[in-house]
Tab-separated table of C-alpha atoms and ligand atoms in Angstrom:
chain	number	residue	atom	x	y	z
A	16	UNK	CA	-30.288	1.290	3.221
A	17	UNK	CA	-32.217	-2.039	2.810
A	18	UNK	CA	-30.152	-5.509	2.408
A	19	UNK	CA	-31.027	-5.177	-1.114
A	20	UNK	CA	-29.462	-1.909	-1.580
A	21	UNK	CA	-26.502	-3.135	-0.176
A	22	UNK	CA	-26.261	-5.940	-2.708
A	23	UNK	CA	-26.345	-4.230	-5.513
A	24	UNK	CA	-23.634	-1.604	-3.931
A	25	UNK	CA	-21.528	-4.710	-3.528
A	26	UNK	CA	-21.892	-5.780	-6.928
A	27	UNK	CA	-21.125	-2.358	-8.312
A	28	UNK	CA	-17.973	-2.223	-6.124
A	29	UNK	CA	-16.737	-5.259	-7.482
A	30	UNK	CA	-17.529	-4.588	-11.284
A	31	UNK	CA	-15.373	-1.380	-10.772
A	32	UNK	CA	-12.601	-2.880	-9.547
A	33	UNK	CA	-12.851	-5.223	-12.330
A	34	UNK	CA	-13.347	-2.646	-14.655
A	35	UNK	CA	-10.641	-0.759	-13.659
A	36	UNK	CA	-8.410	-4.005	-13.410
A	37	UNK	CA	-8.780	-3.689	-17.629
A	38	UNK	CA	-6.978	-0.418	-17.453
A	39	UNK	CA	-3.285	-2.000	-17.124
A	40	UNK	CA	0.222	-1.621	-18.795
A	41	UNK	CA	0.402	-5.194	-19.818
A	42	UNK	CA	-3.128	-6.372	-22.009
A	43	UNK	CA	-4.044	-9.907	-19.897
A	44	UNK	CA	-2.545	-9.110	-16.565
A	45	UNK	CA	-2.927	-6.281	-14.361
A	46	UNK	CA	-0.229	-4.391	-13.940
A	47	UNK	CA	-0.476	-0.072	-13.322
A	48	UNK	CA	3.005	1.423	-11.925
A	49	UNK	CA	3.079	4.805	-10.529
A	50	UNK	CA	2.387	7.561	-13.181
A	51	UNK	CA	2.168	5.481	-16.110
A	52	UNK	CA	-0.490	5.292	-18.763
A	53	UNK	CA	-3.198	3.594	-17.376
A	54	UNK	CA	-3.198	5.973	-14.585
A	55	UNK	CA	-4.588	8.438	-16.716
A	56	UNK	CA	-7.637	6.111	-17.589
A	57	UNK	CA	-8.126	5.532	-13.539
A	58	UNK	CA	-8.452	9.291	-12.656
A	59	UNK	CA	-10.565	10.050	-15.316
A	60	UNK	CA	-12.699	6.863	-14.386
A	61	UNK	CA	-12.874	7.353	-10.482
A	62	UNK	CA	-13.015	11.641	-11.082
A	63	UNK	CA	-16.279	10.782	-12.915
A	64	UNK	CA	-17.734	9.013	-9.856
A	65	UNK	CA	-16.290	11.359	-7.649
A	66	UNK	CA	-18.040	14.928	-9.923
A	67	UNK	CA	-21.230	12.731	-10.012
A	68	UNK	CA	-20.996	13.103	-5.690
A	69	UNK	CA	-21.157	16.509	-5.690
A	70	UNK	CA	-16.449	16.361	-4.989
A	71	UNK	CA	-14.191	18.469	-5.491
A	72	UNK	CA	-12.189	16.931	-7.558
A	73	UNK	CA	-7.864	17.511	-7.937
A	74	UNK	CA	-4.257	15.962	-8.245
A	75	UNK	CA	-1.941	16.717	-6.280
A	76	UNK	CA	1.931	16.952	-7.393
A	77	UNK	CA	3.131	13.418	-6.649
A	78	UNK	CA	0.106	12.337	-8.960
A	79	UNK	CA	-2.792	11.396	-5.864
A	80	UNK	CA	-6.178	11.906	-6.801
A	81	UNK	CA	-7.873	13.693	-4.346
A	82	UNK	CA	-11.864	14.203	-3.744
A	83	UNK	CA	-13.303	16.512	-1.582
A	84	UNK	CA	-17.020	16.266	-0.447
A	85	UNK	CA	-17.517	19.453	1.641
A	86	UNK	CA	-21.089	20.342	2.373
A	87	UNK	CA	-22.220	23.913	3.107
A	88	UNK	CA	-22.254	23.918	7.070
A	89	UNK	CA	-19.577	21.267	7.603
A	90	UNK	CA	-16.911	22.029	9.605
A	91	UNK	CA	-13.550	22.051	8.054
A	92	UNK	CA	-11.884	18.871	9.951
A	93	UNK	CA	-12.402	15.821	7.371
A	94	UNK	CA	-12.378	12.595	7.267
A	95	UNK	CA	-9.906	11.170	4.670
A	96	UNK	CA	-10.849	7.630	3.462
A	97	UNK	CA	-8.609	5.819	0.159
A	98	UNK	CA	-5.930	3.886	-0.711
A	99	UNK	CA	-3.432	2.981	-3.124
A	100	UNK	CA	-4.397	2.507	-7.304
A	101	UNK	CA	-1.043	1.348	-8.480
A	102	UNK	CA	-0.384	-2.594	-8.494
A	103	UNK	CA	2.499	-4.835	-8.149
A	104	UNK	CA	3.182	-6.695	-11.524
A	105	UNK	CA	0.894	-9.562	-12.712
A	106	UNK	CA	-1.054	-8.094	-9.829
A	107	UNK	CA	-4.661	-9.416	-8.518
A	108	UNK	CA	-7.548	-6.845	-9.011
A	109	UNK	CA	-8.320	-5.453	-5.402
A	110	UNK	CA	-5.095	-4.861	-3.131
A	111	UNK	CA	-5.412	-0.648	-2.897
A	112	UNK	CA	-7.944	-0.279	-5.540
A	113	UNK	CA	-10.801	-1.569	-3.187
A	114	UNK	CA	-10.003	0.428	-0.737
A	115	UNK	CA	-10.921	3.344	-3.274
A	116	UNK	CA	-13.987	2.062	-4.774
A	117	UNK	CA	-15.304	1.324	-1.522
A	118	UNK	CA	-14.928	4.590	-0.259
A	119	UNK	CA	-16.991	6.535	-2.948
A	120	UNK	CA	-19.242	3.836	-2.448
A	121	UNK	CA	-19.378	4.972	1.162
A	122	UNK	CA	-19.606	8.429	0.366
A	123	UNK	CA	-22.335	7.875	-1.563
A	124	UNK	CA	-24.418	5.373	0.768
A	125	UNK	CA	-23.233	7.521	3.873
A	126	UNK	CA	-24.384	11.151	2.371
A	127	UNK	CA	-28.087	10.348	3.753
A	128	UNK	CA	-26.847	9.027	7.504
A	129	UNK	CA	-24.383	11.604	7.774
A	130	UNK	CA	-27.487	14.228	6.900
A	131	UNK	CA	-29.716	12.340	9.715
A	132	UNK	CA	-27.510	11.932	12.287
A	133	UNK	CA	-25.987	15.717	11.896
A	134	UNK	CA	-29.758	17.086	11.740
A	135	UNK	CA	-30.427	14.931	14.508
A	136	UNK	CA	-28.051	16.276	16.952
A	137	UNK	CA	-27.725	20.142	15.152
A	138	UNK	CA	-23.935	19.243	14.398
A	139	UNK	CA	-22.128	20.005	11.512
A	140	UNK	CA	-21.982	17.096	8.555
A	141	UNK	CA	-18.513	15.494	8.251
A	142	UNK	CA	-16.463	16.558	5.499
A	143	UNK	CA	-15.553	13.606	3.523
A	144	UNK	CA	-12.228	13.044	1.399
A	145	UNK	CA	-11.287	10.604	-0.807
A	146	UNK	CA	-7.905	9.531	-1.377
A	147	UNK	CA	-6.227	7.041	-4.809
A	148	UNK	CA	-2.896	7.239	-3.529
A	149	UNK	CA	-0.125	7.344	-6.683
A	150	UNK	CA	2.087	4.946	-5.773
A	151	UNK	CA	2.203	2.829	-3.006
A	152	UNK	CA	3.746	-0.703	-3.732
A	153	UNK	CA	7.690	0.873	-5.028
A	154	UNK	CA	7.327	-1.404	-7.938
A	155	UNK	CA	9.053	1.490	-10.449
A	156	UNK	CA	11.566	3.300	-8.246
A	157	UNK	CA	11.797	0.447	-5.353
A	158	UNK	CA	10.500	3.133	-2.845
A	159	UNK	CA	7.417	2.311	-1.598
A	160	UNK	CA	4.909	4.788	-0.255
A	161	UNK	CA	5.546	8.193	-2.600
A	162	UNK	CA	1.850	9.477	-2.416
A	163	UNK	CA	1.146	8.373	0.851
A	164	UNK	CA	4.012	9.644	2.304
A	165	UNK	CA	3.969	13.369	-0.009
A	166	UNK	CA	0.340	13.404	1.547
A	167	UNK	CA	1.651	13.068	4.999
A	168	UNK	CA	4.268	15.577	4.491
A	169	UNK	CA	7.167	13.108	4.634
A	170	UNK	CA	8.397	12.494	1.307
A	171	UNK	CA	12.239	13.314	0.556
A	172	UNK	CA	12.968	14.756	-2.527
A	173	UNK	CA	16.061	12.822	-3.056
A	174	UNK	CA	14.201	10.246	-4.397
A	175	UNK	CA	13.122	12.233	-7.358
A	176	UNK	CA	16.907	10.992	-8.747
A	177	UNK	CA	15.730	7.475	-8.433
A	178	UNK	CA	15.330	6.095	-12.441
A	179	UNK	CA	13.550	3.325	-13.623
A	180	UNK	CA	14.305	0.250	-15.033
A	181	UNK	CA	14.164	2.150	-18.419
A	182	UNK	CA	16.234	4.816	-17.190
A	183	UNK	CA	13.294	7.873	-16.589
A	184	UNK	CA	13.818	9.619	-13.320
A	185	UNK	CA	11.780	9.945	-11.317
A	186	UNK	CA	10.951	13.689	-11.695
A	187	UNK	CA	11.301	13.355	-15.541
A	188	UNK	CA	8.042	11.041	-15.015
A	189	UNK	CA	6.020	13.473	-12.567
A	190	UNK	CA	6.500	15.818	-15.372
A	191	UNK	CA	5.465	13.829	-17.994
A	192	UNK	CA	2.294	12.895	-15.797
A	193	UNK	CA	1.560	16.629	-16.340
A	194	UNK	CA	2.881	17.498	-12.418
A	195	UNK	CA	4.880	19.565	-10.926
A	196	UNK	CA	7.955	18.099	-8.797
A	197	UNK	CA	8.494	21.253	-7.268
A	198	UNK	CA	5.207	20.978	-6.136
A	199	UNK	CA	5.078	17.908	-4.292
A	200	UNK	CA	5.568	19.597	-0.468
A	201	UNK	CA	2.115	21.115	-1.406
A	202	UNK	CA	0.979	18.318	-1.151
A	203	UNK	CA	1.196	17.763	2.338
A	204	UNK	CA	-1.740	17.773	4.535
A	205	UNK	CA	-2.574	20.169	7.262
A	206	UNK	CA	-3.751	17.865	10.253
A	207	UNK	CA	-5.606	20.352	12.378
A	208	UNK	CA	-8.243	19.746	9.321
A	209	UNK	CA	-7.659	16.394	9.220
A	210	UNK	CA	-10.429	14.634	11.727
A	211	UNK	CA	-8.593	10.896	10.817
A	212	UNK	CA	-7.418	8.497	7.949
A	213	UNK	CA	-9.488	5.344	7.286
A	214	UNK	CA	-8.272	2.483	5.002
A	215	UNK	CA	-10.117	-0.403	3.855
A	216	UNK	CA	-8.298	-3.166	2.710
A	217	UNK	CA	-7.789	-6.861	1.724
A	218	UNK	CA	-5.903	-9.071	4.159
A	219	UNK	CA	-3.463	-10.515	1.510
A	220	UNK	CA	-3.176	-13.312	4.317
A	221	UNK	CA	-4.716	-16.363	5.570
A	222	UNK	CA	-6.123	-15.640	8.986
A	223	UNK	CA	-10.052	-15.088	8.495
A	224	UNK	CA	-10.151	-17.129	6.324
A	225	UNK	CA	-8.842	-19.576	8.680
A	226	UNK	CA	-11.169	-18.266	11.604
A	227	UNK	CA	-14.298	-18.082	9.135
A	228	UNK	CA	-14.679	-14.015	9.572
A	229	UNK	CA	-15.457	-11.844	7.211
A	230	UNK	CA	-13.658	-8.638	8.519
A	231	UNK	CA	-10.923	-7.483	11.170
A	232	UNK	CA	-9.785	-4.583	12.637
A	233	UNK	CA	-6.378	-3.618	11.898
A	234	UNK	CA	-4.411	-2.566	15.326
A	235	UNK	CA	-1.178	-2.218	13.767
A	236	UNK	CA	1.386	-2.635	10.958
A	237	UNK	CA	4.409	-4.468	10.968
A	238	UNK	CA	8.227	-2.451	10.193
A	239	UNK	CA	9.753	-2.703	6.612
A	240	UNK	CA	12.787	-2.702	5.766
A	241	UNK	CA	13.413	-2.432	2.210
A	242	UNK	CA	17.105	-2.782	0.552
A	243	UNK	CA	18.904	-2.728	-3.006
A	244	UNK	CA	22.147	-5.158	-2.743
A	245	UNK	CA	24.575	-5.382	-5.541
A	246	UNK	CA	27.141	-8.811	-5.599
A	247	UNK	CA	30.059	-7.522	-8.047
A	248	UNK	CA	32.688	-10.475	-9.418
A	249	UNK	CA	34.212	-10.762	-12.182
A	250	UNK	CA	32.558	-11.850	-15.913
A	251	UNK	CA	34.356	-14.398	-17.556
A	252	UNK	CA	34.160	-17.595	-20.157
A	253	UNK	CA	32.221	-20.417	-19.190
A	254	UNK	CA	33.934	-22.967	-20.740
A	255	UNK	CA	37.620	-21.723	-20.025
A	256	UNK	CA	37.416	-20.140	-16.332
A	257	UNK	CA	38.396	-22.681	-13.724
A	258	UNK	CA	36.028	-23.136	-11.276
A	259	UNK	CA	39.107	-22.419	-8.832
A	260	UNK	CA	39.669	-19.273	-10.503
A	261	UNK	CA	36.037	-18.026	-10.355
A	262	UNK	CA	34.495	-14.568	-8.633
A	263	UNK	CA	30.948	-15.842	-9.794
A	264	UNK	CA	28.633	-13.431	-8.375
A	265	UNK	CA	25.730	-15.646	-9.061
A	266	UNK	CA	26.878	-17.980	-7.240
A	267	UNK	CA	27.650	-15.758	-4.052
A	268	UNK	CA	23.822	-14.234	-4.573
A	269	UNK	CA	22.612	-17.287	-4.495
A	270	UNK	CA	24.205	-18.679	-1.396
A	271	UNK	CA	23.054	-15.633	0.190
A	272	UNK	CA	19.012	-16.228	-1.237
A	273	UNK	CA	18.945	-19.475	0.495
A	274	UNK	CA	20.965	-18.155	3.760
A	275	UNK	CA	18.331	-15.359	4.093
A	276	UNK	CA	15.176	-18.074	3.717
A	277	UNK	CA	16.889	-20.505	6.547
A	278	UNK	CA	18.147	-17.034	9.027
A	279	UNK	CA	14.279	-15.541	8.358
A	280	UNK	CA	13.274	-19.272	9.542
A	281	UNK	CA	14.689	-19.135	13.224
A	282	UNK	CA	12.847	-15.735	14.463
A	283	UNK	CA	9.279	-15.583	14.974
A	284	UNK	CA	7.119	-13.182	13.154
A	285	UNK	CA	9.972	-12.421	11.087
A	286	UNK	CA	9.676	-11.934	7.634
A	287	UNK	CA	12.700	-11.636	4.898
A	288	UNK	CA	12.188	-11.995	1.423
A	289	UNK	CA	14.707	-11.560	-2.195
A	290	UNK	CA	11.949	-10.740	-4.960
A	291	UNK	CA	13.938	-9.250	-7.535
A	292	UNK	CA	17.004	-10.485	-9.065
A	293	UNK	CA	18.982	-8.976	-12.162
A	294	UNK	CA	21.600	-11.187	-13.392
A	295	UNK	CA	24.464	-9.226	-15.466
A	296	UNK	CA	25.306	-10.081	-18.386
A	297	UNK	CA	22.667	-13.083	-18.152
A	298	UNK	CA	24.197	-15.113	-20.951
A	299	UNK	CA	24.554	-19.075	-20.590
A	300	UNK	CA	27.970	-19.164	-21.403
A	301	UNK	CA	29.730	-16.132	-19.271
A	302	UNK	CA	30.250	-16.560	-15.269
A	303	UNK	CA	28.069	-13.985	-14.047
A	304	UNK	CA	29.958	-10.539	-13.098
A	305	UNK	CA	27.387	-8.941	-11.332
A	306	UNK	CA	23.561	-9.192	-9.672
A	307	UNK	CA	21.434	-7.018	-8.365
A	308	UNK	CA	18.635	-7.672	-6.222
A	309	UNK	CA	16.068	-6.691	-3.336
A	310	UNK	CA	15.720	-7.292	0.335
A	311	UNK	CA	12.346	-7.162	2.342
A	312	UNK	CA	12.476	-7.666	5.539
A	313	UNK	CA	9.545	-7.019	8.415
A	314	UNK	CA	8.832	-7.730	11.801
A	315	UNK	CA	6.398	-6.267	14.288
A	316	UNK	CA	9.490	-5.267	16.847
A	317	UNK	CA	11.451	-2.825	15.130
A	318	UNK	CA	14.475	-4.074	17.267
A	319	UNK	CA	14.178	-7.115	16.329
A	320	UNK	CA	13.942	-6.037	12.584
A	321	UNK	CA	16.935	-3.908	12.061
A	322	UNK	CA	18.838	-6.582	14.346
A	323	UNK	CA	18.282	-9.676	11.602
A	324	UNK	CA	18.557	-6.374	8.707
A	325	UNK	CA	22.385	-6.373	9.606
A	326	UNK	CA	22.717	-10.609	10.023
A	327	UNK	CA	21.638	-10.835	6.302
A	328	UNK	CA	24.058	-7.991	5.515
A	329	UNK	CA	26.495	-9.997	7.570
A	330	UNK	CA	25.514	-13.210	5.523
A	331	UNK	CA	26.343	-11.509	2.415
A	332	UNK	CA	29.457	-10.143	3.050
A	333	UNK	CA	30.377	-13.846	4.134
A	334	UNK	CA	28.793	-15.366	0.996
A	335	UNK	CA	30.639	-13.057	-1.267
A	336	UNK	CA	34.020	-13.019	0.411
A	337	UNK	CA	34.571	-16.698	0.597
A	338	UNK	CA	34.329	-16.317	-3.672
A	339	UNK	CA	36.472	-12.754	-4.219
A	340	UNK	CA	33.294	-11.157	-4.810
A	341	UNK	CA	32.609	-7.146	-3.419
A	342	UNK	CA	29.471	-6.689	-2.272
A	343	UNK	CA	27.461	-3.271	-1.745
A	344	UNK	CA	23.696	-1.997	-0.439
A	345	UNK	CA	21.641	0.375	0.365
A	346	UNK	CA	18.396	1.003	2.292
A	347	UNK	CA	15.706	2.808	0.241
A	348	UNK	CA	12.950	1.793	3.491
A	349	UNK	CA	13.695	1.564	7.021
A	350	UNK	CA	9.665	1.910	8.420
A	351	UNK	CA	9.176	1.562	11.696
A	352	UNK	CA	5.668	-0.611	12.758
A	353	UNK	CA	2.944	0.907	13.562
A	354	UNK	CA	-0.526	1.351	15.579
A	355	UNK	CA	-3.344	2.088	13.983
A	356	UNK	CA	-5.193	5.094	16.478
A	357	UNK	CA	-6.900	3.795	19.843
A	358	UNK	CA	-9.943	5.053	19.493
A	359	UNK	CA	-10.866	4.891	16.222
A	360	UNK	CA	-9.916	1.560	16.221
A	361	UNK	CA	-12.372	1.176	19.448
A	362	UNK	CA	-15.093	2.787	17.056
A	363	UNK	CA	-14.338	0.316	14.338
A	364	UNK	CA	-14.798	-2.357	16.509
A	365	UNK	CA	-18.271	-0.735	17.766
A	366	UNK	CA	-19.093	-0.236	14.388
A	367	UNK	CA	-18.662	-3.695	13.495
A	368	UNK	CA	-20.199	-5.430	16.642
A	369	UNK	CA	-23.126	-2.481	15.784
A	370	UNK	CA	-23.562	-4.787	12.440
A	371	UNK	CA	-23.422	-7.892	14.202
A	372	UNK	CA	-20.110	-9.178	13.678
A	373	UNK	CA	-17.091	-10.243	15.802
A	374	UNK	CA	-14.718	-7.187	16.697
A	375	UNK	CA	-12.011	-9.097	15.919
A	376	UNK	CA	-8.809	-7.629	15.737
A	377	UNK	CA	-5.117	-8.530	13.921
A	378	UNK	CA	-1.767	-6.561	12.815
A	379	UNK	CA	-0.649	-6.208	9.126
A	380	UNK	CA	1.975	-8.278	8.193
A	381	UNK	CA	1.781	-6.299	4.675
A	382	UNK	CA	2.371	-2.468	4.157
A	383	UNK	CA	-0.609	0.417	3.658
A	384	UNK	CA	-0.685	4.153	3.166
A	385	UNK	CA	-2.361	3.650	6.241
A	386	UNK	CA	1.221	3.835	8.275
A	387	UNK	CA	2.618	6.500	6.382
A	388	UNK	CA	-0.739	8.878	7.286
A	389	UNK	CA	-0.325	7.306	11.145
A	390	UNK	CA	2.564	10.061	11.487
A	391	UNK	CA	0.267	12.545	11.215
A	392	UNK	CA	-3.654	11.664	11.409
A	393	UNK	CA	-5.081	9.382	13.471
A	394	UNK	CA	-5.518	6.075	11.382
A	395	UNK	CA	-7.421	3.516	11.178
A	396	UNK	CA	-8.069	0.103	8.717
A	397	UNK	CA	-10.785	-2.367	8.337
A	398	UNK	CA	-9.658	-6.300	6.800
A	399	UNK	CA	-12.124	-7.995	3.971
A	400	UNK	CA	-11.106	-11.765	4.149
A	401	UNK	CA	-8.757	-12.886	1.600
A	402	UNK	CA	-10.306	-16.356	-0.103
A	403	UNK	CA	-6.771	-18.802	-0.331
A	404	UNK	CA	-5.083	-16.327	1.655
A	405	UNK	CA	-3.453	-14.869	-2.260
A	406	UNK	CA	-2.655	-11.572	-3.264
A	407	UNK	CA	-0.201	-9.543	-5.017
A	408	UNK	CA	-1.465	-12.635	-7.540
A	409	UNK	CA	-4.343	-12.928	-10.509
A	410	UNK	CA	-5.803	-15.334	-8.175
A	411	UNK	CA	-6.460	-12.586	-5.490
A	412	UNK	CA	-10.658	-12.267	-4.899
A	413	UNK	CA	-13.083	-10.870	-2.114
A	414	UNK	CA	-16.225	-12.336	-1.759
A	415	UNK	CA	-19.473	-10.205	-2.415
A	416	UNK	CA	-20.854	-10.855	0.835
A	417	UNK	CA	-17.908	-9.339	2.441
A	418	UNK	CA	-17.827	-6.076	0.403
A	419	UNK	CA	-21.382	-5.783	1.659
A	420	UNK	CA	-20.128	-6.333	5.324
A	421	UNK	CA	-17.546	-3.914	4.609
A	422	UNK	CA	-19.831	-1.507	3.196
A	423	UNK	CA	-22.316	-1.779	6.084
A	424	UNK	CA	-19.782	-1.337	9.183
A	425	UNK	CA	-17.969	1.400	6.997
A	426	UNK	CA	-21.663	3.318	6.955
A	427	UNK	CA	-21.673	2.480	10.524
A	428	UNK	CA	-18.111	3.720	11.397
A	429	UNK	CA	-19.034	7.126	9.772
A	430	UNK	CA	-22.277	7.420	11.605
A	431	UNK	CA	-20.576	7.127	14.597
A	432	UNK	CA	-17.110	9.615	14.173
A	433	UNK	CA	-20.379	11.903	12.525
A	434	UNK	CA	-22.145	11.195	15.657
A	435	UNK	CA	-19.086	13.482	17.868
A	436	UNK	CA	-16.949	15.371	15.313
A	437	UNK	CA	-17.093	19.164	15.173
B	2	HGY	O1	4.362	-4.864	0.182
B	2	HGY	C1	3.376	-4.624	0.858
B	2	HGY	O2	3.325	-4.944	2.020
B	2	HGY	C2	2.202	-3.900	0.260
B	2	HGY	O3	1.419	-4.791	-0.466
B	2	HGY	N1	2.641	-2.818	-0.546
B	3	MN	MN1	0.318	-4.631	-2.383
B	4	MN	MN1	-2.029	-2.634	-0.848
């Protein structure tokens, strides 16, 4: 593959993620939540690419696009490469879909190696998979990780009650997708012919950009904790309540929002975060009866984690109390961290010093599919820089010279695992 083969790969991956950017709920911002619309234009897009490589192309029952390159004398243990396709809202035009793109382009650039090195050494060629996971970000149900975790056989089926913000349950919308909820534990891999998981994936952070590197190897992912908290007071008129007289849930939520920045302050590594707040019945002139909103809280020590998880809870019981407020939760995540496998991590990091470049090596302070398939594959992830350290933003970008870095240890890193599988 000469340097200018690898440029124009680069460019390609790029225009597809752009391209697929267009195919979004909202017309001027990207935004593509788990089984909706848009989803429909994605599969048929990336199944296209996918036929054109000789796949086998299916969807599963949780709605993951699945592509199977299985040539005639490979052995059946595969390699499973993908990530995510759905986006947060007003999303940027890479997180998960990149990871996708990149590995058909990999597929594709990689067919010839893989051929070489297998003839080479009389082994069997590498089966190849390539995953879009449906939903990874928990944007419609505010459970993160459905296809990801029906793929690694952990998904629980309670959560097919969940509804939406427009009231669709969850399995109403599987349905609607055309799938089968029933189905989903089919779904499930079988990881004696599973050789490992690879994920490629933006940072969404500022450290190599901050170090000047283009890539990183990812050694492990921090714990989540993801909860729905509801403050419930009591609705009343603006102008004739006394403040005295008050159960202002508003105002207990939002002692609790800046009580959560300052506790998340005073533990390092510790990140806690309120992104979503519903204010009920969100008119200027009634005290606010009741709010709903998120916690998101993560930390590389899972102690640690669930230790400041019940301070906050703590904190809002205090903050609604001292106002005659109730308030109640629950816990739709509780994700322990985790490392990415040993030694295909130690083959990434040959791969990339193989290419020239530093083997350096950093945890995830943001979620991946990758830690869901960790249960039950050996997994491993490879960081493109993020420019201004932005995602989960329009302003979110990778540079071109780092897809082609990406591209080139990726060819590498399959060489390699092609070099020994079997
Ligand atoms: O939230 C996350 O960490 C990821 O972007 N889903
Ligand atoms: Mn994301
Ligand atoms: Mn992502």
């Amino acid at each position: 593959m000469t340097e200018h083969d690898l440029t124009a790969r680069a460019r390609r991956v790029l225009a597809e993620c752009r391209l697929l950017a267009g195919m979004t709920e909202e017309p001027g911002g990207i935004t593509r939540r788990f089984l909706t619309l848009p989803v429909r234009d994605v599969h048929a897009h990336l199944s296209a690419r996918m036929k054109s490589l000789g796949m086998a192309v299916r969807v599963d029952a949780i709605g993951n696009l699945r592509g199977l390159w299985h040539p005639p004398n490979a052995g059946m243990r595969r390699l499973q490469i993908g990530s995510h396709i759905d986006t947060v809202p007003n999303a940027g035009a890479f997180d998960g879909v990149l990871g996708v793109v990149l590995a058909l382009e990999l597929v594709e650039t990689a067919l010839e190696k893989i051929a070489l090195v297998q003839n080479a050494r009389e082994r069997e060629p590498m089966a190849l998979e390539v995953i879009a996971f449906s939903e990874e970000e928990g944007v419609r149900y505010g459970a993160p990780f459905l296809g990801s975790r029906a793929f690694a056989g952990s998904f629980d089926p309670r959560l097919l009650a969940l509804e939406d913000a427009d009231g669709v349950r969850m399995d109403a919308a599987v349905r609607a997708f055309g799938l089968d909820p029933e189905a989903i534990d089919e779904a499930a891999l079988d990881p004696k012919e599973v050789l490992g998981f690879f994920e490629i994936h933006i940072e969404q952070g500022p450290v190599l950009e901050a170090e000047d590197l283009q890539l990183a190897v990812v050694e492990g992912i921090v714990g989540q904790s993801r909860l729905a908290f509801r403050f419930t007071g009591q609705a009343n008129h603006a102008g004739t309540t006394p403040m005295h007289l008050r159960h202002d849930a508003l105002a207990a939520a939002a002692e609790w929002i800046v009580a959560v920045e300052s506790i998340a302050g005073t533990e390092d590594g510790l990140a806690a975060t309120v992104g979503k707040l519903d204010v009920q019945p969100n008119a200027a002139n009634v005290v606010p009866g009741a709010v709903e909103l998120s916690l998101d809280v993560r930390h590389m020590s899972n102690l640690t984690r669930t230790h400041w998880v019940r301070s906050l809870i703590n904190a809002a019981q205090s903050a609604a109390h001292k106002r005659g407020v109730e308030v109640t939760w629950s816990e739709n995540l509780d994700q322990p961290a985790v490392e990415m496998d040993k030694r295909l991590t130690a083959e990434l990091a040959e791969a990339l010093q193989a290419c020239g470049l530093p083997a350096k090596r950093m945890p995830s302070g943001a979620g991946h599919d990758a830690m869901m398939m960790a249960a039950r594959v050996p997994a491993a992830m490879l960081f493109l820089r993020s420019p201004g350290g932005i995602s989960h933003h329009p302003d979110e970008s990778v540079r071109e010279e780092d897809v082609e870095a990406a591209l080139r240890v990726g060819a590498k890193f399959l060489e390699r695992l092609a070099a020994f599988v079997g």
